[in-house]
Short mmCIF file of C-alpha atoms in Angstrom, two decimals:
data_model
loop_
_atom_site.label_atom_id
_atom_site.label_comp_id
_atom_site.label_asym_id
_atom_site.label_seq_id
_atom_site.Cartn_x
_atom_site.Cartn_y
_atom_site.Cartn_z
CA UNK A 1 0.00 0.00 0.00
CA UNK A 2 1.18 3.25 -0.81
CA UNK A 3 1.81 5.78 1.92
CA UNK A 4 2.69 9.28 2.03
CA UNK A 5 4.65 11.13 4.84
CA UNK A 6 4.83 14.80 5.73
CA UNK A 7 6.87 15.68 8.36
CA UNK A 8 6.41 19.22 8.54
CA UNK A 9 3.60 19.24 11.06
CA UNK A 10 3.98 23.54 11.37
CA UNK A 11 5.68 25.84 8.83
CA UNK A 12 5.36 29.83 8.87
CA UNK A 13 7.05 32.51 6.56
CA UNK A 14 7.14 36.25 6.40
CA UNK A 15 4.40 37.30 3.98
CA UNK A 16 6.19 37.99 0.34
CA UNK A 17 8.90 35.39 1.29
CA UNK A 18 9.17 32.08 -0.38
CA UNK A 19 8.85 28.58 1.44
CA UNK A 20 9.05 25.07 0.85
CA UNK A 21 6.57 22.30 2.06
CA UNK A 22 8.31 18.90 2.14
CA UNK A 23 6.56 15.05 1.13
CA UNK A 24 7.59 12.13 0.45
CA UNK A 25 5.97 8.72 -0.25
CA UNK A 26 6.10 5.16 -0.53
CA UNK A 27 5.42 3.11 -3.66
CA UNK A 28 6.04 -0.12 -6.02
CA UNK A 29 4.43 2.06 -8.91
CA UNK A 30 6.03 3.70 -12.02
CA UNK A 31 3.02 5.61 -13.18
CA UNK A 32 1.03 7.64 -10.38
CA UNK A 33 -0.09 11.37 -9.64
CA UNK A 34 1.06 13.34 -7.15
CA UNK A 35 -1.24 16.33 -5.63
CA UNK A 36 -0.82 19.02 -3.06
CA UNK A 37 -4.24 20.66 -1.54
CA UNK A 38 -4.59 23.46 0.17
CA UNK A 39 -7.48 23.29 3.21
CA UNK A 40 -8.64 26.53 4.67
CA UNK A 41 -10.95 27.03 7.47
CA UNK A 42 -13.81 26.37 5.36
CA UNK A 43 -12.27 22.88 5.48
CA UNK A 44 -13.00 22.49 1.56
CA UNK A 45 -9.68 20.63 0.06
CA UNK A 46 -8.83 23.15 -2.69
CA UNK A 47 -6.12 21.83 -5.41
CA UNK A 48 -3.13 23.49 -5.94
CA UNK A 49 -0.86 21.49 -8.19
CA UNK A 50 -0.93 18.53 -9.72
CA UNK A 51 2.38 16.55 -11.15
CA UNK A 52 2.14 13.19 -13.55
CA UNK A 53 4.74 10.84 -12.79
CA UNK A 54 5.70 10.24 -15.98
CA UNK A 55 6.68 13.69 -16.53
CA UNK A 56 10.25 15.12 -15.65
CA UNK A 57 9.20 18.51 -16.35
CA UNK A 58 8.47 19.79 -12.40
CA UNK A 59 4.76 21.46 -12.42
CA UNK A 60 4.18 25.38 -11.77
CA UNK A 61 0.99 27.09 -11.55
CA UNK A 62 1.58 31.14 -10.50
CA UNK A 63 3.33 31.42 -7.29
CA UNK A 64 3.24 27.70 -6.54
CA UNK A 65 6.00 24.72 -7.47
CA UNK A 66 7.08 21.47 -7.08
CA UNK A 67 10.47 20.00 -6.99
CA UNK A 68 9.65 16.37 -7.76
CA UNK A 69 12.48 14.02 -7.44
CA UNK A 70 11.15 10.64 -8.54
CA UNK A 71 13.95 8.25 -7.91
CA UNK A 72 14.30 9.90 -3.90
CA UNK A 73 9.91 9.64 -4.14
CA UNK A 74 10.47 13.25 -3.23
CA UNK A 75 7.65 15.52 -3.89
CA UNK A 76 7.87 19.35 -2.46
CA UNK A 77 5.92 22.21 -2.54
CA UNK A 78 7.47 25.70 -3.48
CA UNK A 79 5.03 28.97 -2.27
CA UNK A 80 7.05 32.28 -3.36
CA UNK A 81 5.68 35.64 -2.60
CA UNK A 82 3.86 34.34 0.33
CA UNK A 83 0.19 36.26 0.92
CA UNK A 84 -1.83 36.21 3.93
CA UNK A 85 -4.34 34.37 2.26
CA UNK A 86 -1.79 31.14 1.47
CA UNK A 87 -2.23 30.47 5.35
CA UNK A 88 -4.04 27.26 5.48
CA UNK A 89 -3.05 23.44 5.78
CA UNK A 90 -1.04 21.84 2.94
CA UNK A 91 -1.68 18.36 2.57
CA UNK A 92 0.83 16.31 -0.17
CA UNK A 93 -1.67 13.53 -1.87
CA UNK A 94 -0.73 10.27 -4.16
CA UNK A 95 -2.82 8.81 -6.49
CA UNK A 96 -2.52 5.37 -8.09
CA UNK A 97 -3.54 4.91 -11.76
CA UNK A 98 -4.67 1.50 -11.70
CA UNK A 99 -7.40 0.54 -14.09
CA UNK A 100 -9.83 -1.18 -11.27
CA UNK A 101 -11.19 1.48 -9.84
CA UNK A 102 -8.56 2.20 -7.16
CA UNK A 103 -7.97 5.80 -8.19
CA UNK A 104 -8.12 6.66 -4.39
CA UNK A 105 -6.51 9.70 -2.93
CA UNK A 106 -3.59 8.65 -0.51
CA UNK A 107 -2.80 11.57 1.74
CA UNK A 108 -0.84 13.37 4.28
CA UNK A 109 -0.67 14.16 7.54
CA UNK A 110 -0.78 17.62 6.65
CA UNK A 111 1.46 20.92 7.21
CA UNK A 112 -0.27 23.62 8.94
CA UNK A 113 1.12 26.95 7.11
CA UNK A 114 1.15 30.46 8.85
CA UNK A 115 1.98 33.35 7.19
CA UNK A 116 3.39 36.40 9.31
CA UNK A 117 2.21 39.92 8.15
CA UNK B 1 -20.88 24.76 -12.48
CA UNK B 2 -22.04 23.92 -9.16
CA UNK B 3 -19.56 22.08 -6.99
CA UNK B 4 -20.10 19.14 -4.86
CA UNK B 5 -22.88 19.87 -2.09
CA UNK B 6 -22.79 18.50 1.65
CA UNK B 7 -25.16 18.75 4.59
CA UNK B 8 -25.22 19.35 7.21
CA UNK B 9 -22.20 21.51 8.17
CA UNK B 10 -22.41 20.46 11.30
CA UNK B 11 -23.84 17.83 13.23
CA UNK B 12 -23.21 17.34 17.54
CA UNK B 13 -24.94 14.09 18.59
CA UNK B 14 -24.20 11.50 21.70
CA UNK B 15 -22.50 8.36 21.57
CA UNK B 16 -24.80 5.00 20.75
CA UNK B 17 -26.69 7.37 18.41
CA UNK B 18 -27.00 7.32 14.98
CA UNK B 19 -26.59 9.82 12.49
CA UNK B 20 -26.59 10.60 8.48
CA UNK B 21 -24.89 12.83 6.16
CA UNK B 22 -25.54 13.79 2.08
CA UNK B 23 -23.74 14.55 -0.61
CA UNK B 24 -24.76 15.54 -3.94
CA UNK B 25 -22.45 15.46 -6.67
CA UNK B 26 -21.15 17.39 -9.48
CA UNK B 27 -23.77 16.50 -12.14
CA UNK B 28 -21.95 13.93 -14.66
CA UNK B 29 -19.53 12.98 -12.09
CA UNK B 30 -19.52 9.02 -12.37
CA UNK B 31 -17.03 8.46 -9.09
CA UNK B 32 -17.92 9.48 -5.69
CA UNK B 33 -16.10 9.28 -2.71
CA UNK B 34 -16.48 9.28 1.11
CA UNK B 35 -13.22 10.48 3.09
CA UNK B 36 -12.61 11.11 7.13
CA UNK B 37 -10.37 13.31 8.55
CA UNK B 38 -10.20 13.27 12.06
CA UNK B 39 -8.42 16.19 13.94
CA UNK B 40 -4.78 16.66 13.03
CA UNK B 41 -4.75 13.94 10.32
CA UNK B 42 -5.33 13.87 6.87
CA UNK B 43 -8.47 12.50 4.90
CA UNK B 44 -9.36 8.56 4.87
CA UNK B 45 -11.08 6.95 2.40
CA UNK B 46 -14.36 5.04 4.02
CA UNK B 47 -15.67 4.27 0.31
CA UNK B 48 -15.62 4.72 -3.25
CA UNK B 49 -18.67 4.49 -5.82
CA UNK B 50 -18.46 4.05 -9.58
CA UNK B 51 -22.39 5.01 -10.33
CA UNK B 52 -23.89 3.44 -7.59
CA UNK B 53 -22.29 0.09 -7.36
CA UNK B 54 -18.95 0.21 -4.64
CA UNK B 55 -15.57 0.17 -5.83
CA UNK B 56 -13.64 0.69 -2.60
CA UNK B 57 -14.69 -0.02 1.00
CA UNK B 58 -11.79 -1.49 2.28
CA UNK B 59 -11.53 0.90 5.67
CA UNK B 60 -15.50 1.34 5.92
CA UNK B 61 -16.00 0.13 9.82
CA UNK B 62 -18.85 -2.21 8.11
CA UNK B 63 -20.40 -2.76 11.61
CA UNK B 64 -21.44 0.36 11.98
CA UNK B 65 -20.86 2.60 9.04
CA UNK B 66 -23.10 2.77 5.57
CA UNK B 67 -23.48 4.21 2.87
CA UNK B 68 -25.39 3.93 -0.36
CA UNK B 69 -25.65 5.84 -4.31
CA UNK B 70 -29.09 5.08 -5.08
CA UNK B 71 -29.34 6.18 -8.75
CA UNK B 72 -25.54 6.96 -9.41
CA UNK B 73 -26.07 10.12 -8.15
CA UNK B 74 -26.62 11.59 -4.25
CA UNK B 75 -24.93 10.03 -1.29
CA UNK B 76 -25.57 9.12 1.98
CA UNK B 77 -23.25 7.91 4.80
CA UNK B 78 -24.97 6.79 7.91
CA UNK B 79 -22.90 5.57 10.95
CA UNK B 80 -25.22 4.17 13.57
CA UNK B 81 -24.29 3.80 16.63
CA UNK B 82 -21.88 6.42 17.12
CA UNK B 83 -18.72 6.59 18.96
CA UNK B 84 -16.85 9.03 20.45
CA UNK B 85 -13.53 8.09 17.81
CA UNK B 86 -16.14 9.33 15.06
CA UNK B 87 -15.95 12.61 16.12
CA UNK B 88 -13.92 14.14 12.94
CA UNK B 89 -14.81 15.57 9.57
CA UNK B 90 -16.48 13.97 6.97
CA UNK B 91 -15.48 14.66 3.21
CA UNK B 92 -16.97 14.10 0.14
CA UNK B 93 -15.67 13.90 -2.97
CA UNK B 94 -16.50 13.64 -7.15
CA UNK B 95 -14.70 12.92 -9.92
CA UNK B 96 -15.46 12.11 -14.02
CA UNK B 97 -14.59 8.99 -15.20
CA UNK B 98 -12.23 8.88 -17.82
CA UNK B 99 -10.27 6.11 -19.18
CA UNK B 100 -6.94 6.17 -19.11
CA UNK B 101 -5.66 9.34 -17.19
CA UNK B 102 -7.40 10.37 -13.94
CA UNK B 103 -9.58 13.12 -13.57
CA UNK B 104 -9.24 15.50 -9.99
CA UNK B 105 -11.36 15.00 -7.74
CA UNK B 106 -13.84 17.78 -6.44
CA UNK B 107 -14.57 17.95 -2.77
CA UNK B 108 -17.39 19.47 -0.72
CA UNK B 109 -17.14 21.57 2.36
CA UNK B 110 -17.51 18.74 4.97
CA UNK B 111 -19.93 17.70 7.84
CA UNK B 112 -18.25 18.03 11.14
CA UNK B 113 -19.08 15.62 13.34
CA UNK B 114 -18.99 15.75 17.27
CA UNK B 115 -20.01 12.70 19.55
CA UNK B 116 -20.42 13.69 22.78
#
C-alpha cells in the first residue's frame, strides 16, 4: 500500500517570502499522480498542483512549485511571494492509476502553514 | 458549475446514536467518494462508488458505518451507533470517469461531526 509522509507538522514565513513544504511517499508504482491541496478554514480541500509521474518537467501554476524528485519519491511544494491568504493546511496527496477502480486519494498528515504579516 | 454539495455543516450528537450525512455530486460525475479526517490527520477513504455500485470499501468500519448511491447520483453515509472516535470531519468527494488518465477530484465543504 502506498503511503505518504509529511513531516512538517507547522511551517510559517514572512508574507512575500518564499517557502518550501516537504513530502515524500512510498510506492512499487512507475506511473502515479502526485497532488498538493490546500485546506482553509472552510475545510474544503482546494487543489493546488498537480504533477504526472511520468513527466520530468516539475509542475508550476503562478506562485506555486514542485520540486519532484522521482527516484528519492520526493515531492515538495514551493510557495514564493507568500500572501496572507496562502495560510491554510497543505496536505501532499498520491494517487494510483490503476485501471480497477482504485484511483483513491492517498494523503498526508498535513502541514499547517502560517503566514506572518 | 455547481460544486459538490454537503449537509449538514455540522452535526453534535451522543454516543450509541445514529446519524446521516448527504452529498450531492457534481452533475456527470460518475465516481464518488467518502473520506474522514479526524483532527490533526489527513483524509481517509471510508468508500468509493463508480455510479452506484462500490468500488472501494476497504476501511468502511462495516459494523457500523453505511453508505449507499441510489441512482448513481446523491450520497448518503450513515454511521449508527456512534462513537466518540467518530468525532472528525467527513469529506466528500466527485470525480469524471475517464479512461486512461485520472480526472481530480472535487470535494465538498464537509460535515463536522462531534459525539459527545
Amino acid at each position: 500500500a502506498q503511503t505518504v509522509t509529511q513531516s512538517q507538522p507547522e511551517m510559517s514565513v514572512q508574507e512575500a517570502e518564499t517557502v518550501t513544504l516537504s513530502c515524500t511517499y512510498d510506492t512499487s508504482e512507475s506511473d502515479y499522480y502526485l497532488f498538493w491541496y490546500k485546506q482553509p478554514p472552510s475545510r474544503q480541500m482546494i487543489l493546488v498542483i498537480r504533477q504526472e509521474a511520468y513527466k520530468q518537467q516539475n509542475a508550476t501554476e503562478n506562485r506555486f512549485s514542485v520540486n519532484f524528485q522521482k527516484a528519492a519519491k520526493s515531492f515538495s511544494l514551493k510557495i514564493s511571494d507568500s500572501q496572507l491568504g496562502d495560510a491554510a493546511m497543505y496536505f501532499c496527496a498520491y494517487r494510483s492509476l490503476k485501471p480497477q477502480g482504485a484511483q483513491k486519494l492517498v494523503f498526508g498528515q498535513g502541514t499547517r502553514l502560517t503566514i506572518n504579516p | 458549475e455547481a460544486g459538490v454539495a454537503q449537509s449538514p455543516r455540522y452535526k453534535i450528537i451522543e454516543k450509541r446514536q445514529s446519524v446521516a450525512f448527504w452529498c450531492n455530486p457534481i452533475s456527470g460525475h460518475a465516481t464518488l467518494y467518502w473520506y474522514q479526517q479526524i483532527l490533526g490527520q489527513g483524509p481517509k477513504l471510508l468508500i468509493q462508488f463508480q455510479n452506484n455500485g462500490v468500488v472501494d470499501d476497504s476501511q468502511l468500519p462495516k459494523d457500523r458505518f453505511s453508505a449507499e448511491r441510489l441512482k448513481g447520483v446523491d450520497s448518503t453515509l450513515k454511521i449508527q451507533p456512534a462513537k466518540l472516535e467518530d468525532s472528525a470531519v467527513y469529506l466528500c468527494a466527485s470525480s469524471l470517469r475517464r479512461q486512461g488518465r485520472a480526472s481530480p477530484l472535487h470535494f465538498g465543504n464537509g460535515t463536522r461531526l462531534t459525539v459527545t
